[in-house]
Short mmCIF file of C-alpha atoms in Angstrom, two decimals:
data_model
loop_
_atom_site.label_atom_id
_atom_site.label_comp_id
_atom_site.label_asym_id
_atom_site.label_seq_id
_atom_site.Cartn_x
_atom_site.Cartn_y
_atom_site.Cartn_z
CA UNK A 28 94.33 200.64 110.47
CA UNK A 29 95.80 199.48 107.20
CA UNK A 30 95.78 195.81 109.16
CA UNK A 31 92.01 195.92 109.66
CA UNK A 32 91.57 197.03 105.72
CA UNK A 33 93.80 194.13 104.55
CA UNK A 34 91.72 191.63 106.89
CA UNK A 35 88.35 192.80 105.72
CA UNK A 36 89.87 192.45 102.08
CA UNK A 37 91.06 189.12 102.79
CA UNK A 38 87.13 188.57 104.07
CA UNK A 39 85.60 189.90 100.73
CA UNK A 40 85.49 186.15 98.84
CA UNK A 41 84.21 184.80 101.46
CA UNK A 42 81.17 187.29 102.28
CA UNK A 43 80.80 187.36 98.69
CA UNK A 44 79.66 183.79 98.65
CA UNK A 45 77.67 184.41 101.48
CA UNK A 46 75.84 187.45 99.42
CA UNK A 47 75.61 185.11 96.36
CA UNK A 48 74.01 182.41 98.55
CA UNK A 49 71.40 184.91 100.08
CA UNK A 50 70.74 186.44 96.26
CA UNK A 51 70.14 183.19 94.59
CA UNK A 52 73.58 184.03 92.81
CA UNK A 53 75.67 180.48 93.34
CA UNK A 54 74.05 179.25 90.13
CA UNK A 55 72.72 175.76 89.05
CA UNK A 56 74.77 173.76 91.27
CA UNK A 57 75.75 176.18 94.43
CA UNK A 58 77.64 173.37 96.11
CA UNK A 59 80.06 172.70 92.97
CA UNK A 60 80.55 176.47 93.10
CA UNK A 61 81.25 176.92 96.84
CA UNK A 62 83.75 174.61 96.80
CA UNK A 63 85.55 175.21 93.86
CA UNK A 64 85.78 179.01 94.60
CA UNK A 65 87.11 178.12 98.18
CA UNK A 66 89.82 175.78 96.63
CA UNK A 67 90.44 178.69 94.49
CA UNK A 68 91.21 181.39 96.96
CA UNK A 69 93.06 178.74 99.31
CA UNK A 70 95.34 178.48 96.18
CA UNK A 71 95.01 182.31 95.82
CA UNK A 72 96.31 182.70 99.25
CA UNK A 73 98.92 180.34 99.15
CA UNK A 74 100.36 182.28 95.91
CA UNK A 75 99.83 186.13 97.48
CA UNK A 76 101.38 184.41 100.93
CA UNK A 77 104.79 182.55 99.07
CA UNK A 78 105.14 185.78 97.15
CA UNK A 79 106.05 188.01 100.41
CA UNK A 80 109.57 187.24 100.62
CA UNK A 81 110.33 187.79 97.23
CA UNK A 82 108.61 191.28 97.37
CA UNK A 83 110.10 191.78 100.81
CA UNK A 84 113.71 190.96 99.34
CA UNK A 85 113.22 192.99 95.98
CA UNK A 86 111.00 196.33 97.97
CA UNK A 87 112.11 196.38 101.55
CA UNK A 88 108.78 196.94 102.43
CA UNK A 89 108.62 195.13 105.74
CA UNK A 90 105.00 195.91 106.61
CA UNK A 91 104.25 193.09 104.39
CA UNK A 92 106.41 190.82 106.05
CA UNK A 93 104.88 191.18 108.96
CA UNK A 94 101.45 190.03 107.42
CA UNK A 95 102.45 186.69 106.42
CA UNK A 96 101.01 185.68 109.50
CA UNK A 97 97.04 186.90 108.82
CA UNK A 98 97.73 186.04 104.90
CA UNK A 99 98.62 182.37 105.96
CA UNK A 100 95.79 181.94 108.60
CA UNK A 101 93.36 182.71 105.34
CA UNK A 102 94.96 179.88 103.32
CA UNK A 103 93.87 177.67 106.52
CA UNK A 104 90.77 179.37 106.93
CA UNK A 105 89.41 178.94 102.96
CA UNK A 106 90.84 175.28 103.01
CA UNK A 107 89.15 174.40 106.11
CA UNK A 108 85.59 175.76 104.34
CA UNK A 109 86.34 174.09 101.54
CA UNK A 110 87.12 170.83 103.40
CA UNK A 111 84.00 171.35 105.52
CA UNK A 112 81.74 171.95 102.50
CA UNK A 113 82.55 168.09 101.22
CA UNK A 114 82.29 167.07 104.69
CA UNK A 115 79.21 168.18 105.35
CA UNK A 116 77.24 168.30 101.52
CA UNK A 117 79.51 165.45 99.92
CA UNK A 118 79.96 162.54 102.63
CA UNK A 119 77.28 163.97 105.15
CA UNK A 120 79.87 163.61 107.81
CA UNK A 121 80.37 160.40 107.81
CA UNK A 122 83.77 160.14 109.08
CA UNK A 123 84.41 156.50 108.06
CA UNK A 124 83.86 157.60 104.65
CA UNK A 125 86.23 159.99 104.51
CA UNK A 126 89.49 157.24 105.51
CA UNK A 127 87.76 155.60 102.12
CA UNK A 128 87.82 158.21 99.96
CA UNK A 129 91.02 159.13 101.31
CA UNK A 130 92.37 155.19 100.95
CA UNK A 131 90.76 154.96 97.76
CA UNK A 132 90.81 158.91 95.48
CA UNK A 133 94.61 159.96 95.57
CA UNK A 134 93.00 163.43 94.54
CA UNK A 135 91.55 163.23 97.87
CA UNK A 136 94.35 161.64 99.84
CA UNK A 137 96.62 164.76 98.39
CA UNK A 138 94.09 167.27 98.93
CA UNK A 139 93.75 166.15 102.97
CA UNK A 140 97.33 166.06 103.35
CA UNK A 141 97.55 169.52 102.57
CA UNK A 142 94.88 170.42 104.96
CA UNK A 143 96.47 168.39 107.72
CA UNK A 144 99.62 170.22 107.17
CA UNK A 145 97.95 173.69 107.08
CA UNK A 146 96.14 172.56 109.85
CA UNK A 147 99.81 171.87 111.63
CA UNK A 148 100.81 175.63 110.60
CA UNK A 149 97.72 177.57 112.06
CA UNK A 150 97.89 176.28 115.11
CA UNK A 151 101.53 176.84 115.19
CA UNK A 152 101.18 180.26 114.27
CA UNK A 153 100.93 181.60 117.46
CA UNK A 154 103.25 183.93 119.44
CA UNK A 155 103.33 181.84 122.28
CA UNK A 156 104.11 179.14 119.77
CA UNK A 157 107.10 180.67 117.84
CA UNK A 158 108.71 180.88 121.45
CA UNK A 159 107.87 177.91 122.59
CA UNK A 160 109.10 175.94 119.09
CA UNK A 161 112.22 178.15 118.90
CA UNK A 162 114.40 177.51 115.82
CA UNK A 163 111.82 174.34 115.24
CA UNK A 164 109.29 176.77 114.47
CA UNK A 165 111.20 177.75 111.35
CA UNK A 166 111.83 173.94 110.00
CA UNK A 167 108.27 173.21 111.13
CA UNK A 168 106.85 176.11 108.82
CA UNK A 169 109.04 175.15 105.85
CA UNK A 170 106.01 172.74 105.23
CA UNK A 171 104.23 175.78 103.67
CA UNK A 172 106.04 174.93 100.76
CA UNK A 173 104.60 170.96 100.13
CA UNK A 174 101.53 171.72 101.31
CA UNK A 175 101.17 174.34 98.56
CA UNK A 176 102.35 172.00 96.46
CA UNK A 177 100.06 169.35 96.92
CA UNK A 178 97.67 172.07 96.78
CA UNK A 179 98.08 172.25 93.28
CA UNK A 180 98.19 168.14 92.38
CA UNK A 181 95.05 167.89 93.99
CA UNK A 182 93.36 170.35 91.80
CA UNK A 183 95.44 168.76 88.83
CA UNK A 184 94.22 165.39 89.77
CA UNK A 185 90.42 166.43 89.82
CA UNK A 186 89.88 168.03 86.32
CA UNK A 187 87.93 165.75 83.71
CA UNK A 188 90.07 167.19 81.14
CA UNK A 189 90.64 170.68 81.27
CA UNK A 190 94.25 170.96 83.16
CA UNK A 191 94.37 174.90 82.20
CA UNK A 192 93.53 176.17 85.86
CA UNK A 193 96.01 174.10 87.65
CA UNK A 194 98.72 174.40 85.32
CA UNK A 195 98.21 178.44 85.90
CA UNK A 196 98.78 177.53 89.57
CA UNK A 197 101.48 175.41 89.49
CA UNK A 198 103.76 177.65 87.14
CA UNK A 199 103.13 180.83 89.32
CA UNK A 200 103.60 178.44 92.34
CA UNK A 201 106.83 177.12 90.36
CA UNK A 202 108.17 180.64 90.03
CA UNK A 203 107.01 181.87 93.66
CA UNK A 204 109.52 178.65 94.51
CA UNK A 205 111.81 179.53 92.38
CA UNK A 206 112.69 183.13 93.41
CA UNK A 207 113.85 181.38 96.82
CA UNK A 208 116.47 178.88 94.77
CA UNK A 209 117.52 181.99 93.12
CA UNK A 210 118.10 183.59 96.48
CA UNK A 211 119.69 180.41 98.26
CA UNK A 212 122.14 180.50 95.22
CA UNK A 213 123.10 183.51 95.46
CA UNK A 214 123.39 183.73 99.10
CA UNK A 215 125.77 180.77 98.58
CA UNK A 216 127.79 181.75 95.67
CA UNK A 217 127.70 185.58 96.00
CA UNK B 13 60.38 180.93 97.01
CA UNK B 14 58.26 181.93 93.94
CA UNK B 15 55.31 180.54 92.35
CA UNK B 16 57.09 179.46 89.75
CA UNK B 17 60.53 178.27 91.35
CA UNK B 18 57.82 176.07 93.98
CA UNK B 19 55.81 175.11 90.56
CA UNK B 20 59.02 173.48 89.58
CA UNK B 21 58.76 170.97 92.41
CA UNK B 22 55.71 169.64 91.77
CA UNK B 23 56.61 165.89 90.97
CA UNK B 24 56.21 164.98 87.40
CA UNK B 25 55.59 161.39 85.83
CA UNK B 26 59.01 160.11 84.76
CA UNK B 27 57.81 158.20 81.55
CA UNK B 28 59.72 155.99 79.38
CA UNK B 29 58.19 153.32 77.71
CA UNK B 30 56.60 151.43 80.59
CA UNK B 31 58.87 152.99 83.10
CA UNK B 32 56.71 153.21 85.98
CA UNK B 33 56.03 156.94 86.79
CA UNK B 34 58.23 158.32 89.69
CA UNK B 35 57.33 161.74 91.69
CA UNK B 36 60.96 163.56 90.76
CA UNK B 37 60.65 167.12 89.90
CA UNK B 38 61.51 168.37 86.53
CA UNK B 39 64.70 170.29 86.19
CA UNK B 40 63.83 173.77 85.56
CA UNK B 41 64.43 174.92 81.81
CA UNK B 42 66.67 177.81 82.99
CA UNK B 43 69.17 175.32 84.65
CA UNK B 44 68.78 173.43 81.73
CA UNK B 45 69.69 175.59 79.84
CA UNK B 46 72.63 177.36 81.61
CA UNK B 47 74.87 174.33 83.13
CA UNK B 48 76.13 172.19 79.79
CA UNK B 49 79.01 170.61 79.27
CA UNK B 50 79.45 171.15 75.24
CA UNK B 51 83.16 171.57 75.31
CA UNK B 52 82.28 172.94 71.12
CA UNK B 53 81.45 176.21 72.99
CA UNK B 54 84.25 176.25 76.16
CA UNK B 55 84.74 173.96 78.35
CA UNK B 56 83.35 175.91 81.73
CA UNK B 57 79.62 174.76 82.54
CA UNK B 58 78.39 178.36 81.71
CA UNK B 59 80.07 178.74 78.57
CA UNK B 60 78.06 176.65 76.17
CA UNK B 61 74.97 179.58 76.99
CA UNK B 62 76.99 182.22 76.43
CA UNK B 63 78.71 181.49 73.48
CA UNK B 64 76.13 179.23 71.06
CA UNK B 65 74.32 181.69 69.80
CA UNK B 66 77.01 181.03 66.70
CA UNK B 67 75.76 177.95 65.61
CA UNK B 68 73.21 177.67 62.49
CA UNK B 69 70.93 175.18 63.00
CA UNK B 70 68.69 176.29 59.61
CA UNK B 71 69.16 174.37 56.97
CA UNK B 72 70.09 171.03 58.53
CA UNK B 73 70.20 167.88 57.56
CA UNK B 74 71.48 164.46 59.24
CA UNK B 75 73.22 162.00 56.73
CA UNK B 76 72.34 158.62 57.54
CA UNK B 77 74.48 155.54 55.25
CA UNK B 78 76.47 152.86 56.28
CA UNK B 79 75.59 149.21 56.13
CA UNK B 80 72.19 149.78 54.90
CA UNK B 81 69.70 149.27 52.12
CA UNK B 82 67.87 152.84 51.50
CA UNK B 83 70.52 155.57 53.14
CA UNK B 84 69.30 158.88 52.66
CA UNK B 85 70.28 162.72 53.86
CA UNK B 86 67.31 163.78 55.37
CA UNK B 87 66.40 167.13 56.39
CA UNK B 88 65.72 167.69 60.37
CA UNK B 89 62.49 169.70 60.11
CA UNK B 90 61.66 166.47 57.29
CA UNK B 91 61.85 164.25 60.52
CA UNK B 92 60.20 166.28 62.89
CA UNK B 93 57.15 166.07 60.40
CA UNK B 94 57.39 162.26 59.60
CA UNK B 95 58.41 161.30 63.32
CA UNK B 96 55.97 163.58 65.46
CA UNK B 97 57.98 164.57 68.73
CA UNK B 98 56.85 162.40 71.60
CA UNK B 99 57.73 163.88 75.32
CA UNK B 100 60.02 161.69 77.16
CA UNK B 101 60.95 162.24 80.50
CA UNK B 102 64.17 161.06 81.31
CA UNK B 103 67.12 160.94 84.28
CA UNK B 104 70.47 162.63 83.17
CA UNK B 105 73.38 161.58 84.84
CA UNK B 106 76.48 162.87 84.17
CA UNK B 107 79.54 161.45 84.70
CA UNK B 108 81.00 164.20 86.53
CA UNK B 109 78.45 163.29 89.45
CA UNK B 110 75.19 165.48 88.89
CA UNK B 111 72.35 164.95 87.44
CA UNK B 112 69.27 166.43 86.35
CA UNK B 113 65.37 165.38 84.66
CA UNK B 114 64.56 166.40 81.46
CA UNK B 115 61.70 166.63 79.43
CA UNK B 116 62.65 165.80 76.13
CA UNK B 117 60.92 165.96 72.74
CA UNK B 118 62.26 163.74 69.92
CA UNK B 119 61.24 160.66 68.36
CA UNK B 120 63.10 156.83 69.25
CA UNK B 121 66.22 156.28 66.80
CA UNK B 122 64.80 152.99 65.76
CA UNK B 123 62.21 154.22 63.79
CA UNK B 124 64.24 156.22 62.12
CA UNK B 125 67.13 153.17 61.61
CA UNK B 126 64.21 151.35 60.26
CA UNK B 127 63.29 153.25 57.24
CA UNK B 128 66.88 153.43 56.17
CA UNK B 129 66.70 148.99 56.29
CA UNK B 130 70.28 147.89 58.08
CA UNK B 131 71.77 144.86 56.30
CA UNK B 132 73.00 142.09 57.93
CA UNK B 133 76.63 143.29 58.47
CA UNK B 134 75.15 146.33 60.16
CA UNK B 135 76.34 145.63 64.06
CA UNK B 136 76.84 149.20 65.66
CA UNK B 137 75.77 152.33 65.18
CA UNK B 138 78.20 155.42 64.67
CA UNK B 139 77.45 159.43 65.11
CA UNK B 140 79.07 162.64 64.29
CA UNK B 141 78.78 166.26 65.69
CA UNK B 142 79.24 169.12 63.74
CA UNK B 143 82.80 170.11 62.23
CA UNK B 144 83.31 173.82 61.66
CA UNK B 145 85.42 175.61 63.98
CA UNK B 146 84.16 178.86 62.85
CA UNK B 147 80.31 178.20 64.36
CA UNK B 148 81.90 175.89 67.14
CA UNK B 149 84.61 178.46 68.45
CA UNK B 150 85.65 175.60 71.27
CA UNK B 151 87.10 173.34 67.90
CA UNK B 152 89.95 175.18 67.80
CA UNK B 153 91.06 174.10 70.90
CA UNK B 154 92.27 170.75 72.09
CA UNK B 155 90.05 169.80 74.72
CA UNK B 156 88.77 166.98 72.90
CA UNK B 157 89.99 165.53 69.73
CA UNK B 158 87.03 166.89 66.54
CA UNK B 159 84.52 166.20 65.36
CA UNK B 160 82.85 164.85 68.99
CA UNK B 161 82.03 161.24 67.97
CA UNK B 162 79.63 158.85 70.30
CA UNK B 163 78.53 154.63 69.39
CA UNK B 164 76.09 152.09 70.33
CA UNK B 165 75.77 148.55 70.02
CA UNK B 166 72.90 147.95 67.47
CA UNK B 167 70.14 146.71 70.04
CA UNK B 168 71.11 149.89 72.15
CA UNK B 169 70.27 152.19 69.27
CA UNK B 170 67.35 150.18 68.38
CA UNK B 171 65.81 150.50 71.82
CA UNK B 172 62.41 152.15 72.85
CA UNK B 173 64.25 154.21 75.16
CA UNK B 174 66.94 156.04 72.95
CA UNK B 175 65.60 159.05 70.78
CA UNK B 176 66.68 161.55 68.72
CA UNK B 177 65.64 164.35 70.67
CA UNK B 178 64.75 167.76 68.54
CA UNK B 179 63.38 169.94 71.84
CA UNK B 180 62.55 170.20 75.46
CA UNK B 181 60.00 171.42 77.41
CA UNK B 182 57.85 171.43 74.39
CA UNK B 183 60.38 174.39 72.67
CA UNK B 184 63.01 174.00 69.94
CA UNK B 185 66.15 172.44 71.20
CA UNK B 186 68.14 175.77 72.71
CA UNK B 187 71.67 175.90 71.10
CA UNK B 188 73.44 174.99 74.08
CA UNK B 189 71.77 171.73 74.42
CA UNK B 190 73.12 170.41 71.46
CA UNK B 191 70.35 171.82 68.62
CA UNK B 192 68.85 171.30 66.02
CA UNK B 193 68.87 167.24 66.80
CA UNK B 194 70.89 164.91 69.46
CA UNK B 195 70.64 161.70 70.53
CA UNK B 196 69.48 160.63 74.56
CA UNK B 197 70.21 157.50 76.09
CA UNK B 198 68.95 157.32 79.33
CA UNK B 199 70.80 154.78 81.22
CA UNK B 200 74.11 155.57 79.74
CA UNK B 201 76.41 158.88 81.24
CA UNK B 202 75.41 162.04 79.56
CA UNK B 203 78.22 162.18 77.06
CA UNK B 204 77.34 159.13 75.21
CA UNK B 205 74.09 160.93 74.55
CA UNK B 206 75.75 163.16 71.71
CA UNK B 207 74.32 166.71 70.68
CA UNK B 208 74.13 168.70 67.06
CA UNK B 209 74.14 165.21 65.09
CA UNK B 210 75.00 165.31 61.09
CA UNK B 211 75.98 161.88 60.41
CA UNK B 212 75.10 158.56 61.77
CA UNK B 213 76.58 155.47 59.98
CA UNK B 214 75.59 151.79 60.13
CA UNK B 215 78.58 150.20 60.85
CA UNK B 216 80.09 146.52 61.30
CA UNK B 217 82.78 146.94 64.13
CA UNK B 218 82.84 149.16 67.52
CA UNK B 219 83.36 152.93 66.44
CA UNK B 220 85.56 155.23 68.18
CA UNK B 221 84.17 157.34 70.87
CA UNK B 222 85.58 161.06 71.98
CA UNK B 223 85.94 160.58 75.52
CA UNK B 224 87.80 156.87 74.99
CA UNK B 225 90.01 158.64 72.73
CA UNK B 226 90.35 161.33 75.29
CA UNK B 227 91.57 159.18 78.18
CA UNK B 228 90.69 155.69 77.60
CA UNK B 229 91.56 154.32 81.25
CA UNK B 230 88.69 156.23 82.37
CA UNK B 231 86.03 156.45 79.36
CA UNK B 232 84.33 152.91 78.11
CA UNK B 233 82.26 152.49 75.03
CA UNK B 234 79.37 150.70 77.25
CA UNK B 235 80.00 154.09 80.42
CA UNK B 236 76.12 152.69 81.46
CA UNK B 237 75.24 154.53 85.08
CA UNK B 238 76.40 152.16 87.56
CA UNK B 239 76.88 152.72 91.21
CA UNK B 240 79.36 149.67 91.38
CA UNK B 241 81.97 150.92 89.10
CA UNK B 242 83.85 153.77 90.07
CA UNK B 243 85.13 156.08 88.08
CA UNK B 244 89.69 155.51 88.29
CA UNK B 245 88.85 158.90 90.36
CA UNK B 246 86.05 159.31 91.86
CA UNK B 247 83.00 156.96 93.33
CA UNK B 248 79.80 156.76 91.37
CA UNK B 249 78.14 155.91 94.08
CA UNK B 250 76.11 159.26 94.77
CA UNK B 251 75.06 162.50 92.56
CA UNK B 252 74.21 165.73 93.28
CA UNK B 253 70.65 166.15 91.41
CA UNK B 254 70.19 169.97 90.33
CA UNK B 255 68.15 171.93 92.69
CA UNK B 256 69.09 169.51 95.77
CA UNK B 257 71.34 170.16 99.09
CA UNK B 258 72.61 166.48 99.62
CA UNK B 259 73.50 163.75 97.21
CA UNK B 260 71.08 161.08 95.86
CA UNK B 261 72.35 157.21 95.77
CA UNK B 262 72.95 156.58 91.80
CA UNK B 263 70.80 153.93 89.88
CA UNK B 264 71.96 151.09 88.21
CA UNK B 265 71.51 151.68 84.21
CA UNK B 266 69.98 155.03 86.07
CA UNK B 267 67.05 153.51 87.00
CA UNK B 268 66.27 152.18 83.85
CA UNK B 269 67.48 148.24 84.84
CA UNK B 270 64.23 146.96 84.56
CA UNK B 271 64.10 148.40 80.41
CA UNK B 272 67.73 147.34 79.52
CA UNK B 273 69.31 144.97 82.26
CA UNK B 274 68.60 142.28 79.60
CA UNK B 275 71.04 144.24 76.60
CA UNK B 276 73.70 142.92 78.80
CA UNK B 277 73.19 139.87 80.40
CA UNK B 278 76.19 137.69 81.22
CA UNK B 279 78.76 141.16 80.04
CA UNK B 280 81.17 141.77 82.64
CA UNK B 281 80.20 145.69 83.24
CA UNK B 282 83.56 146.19 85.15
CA UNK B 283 85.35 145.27 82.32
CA UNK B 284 83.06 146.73 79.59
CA UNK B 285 82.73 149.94 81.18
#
């Protein structure tokens, strides 16, 4: 019950867009909007995701450990909107534009690596799939961490000037990090 | 769709001085008016709406010196009444990537640089926003270094095509659109085309500009529209027009090559970008 409630909540950004869309609510230039706010809760996912074993290790409470798994599978999911948003309104889907603007905008070269390594994690996340991998399944998912990362230089690397929004990213994505050097040293030393 | 959103479609005449008309609908006033980039006022696109209610644009007046023979200070409703507002439609292309089509009212810069007689050493032309954090909240910041400062090359400033625009859409210039007076050049990305003007200096050398000051790699003193010269990160190719799905191939000079091609025969525009 308190699954379905934290999957519909998970839902809410992106039905709001949908409801903004219908309402005439997505303002002057609705594309801008839809795809920053889907890089934004990507990013907001990622940081709510990486922050479940430090909460887990400080709480005990388990029950979010075992919804890492839904939690991830919406960083995929608003990353593949937002992916499919310049696909389709940006480059028209014209695929051999995209290996240009991936050869030629690093912003854009970072931003699809992430995606390609998210993309590597969904469909890797199932149970049939943590058997099958074994203890490669846990080295595989360890990519969580660059592709957050990169995550965040992308947005860095887009701003005109403004570097405020990314720079709130990448310290709370520099601390979610953190917390697991703290606990590696520890485990080590302690 | 309302009457008045489909109204907004109706294709227009984009005039300009012998531009030949071209059936591209006006940008509504209330986008317009609500998606700015006046970093004075915040730097998010809605910002500049909310917050410019702050500036005082009564009394103004726009000092104009320099390398001249009869400088003056003159007072902006003073110019309104000697240089009756023409209505100039014009392209807007930022260099973000959007764009939009404005109906401007203002009078061409030239007429004004004209009564104020340039000498001989007179070679560019220099502006000035606005200083004073306290009406321009965004000053305190650093997202730009202030006051905002834009340039042109003499024969730019002196062409039929830039104005000194003091409305749109037949109203007073709204605050957030860079009132009481800014300038517009056309074929040139949006922030050349500097708003809430109080000085502008005849000078002999290439003045500084904000956004080459900002991050000079990426920011030229020329930054005309052109689809061949990509911004360090991102194409310039295609824009997203306000009010459309898909993207629009850009215009050289923005559609304005036939006017002002000529300004810079022989330049390298990759290099003087």
């Amino acid at each position: 019950m308190k699954e379905a409630a934290l999957f519909f909540a998970c839902l809410i950004p992106f039905l709001r867009l949908i409801w903004l869309g219908t309402h005439a609510g997505l303002g002057v230039n609705p594309v801008e909007f839809v795809t920053h706010a889907t890089g934004d809760w990507a990013l907001n996912f990622f940081c709510v995701t990486l922050a479940i074993t430090p909460l887990v290790r400080l709480t005990g409470w388990s029950w979010w450990a075992k919804r890492r798994r839904m939690l991830g599978l919406f960083v995929f999911f608003y990353a593949a909107l937002h992916f499919l948003i310049f696909m389709s309104l940006d480059l028209e889907f014209a695929f051999a534009d995209l290996g240009k603007e991936i050869a030629r905008r690093p912003y854009i070269c970072v931003g699809f690596a992430s995606l390609v390594m998210l993309f590597v994690l969904a469909a890797t996340s199932s149970d049939r799939a943590i058997r099958a991998l074994g203890r490669w399944w846990g080295r595989l998912h360890k990519l969580v961490y660059p592709a957050a990362i990169l995550g965040v230089v992308h947005y860095y690397m887009l701003v005109k000037s403004d570097t405020t929004m990314p720079l709130r990213y990448g310290v709370v994505m520099a601390l979610l990090l953190g917390t697991r050097l703290v606990f590696l040293l520890k485990a080590k030393i302690g | 769709m309302g009457l008045a959103a489909a109204a907004s479609f109706l294709p227009r005449a984009v005039l300009a001085a012998g531009n030949a008309p071209t059936d591209e609908a006006l940008t509504p006033f209330k986008d317009i008016t609500s998606y700015n980039n006046f970093y004075e006022f915040g730097t998010d696109k809605s910002d500049p709406a909310k917050n410019a209610h702050t500036l005082r644009v009564r009394p103004w007046s726009v000092l104009v010196d320099g390398e001249c023979r009869k400088p003056g200070n003159f007072d902006v409703d003073r110019l309104i009444k000697d240089f009756p507002p023409q209505e100039r439609i014009y392209r807007l292309r930022c260099v973000e990537g959007w764009s939009m089509v404005i109906p401007w009212n203002g009078f061409p810069l030239g007429a004004l640089l004209k009564k104020v007689e340039p000498t001989a050493k007179a070679k560019f032309v220099a502006f000035t926003t606005l200083l004073d954090p306290e009406q321009m909240p965004g000053q305190k910041g650093g997202a730009l270094p202030w006051p905002y400062v834009e340039g042109l090359r003499l024969d730019e400033a002196l062409h039929p095509l830039t104005i000194l625009a003091t409305g749109l859409y037949g109203k007073p210039m709204p605050k957030q659109d860079g009132a009481p007076i800014r300038l517009v050049v056309p074929w040139k990305y949006g922030f050349k085309s500097i708003k809430s003007i109080v000085h502008i200096k005849l000078v002999a050398s290439q003045p500084p500009t904000s956004w080459n000051l900002q991050i000079p790699e990426e920011y030229g003193f020329y930054s005309n529209v052109n689809p061949t010269v990509d911004h360090p990160r991102w194409s310039q190719a295609k824009e997203r027009r306000i009010g459309e799905l898909f993207k629009r191939s850009t215009l050289m000079f923005n559609g304005y090559a036939e006017q002002v091609a000529s300004l810079y025969k022989g330049m390298d525009l990759k290099l003087h970008y």
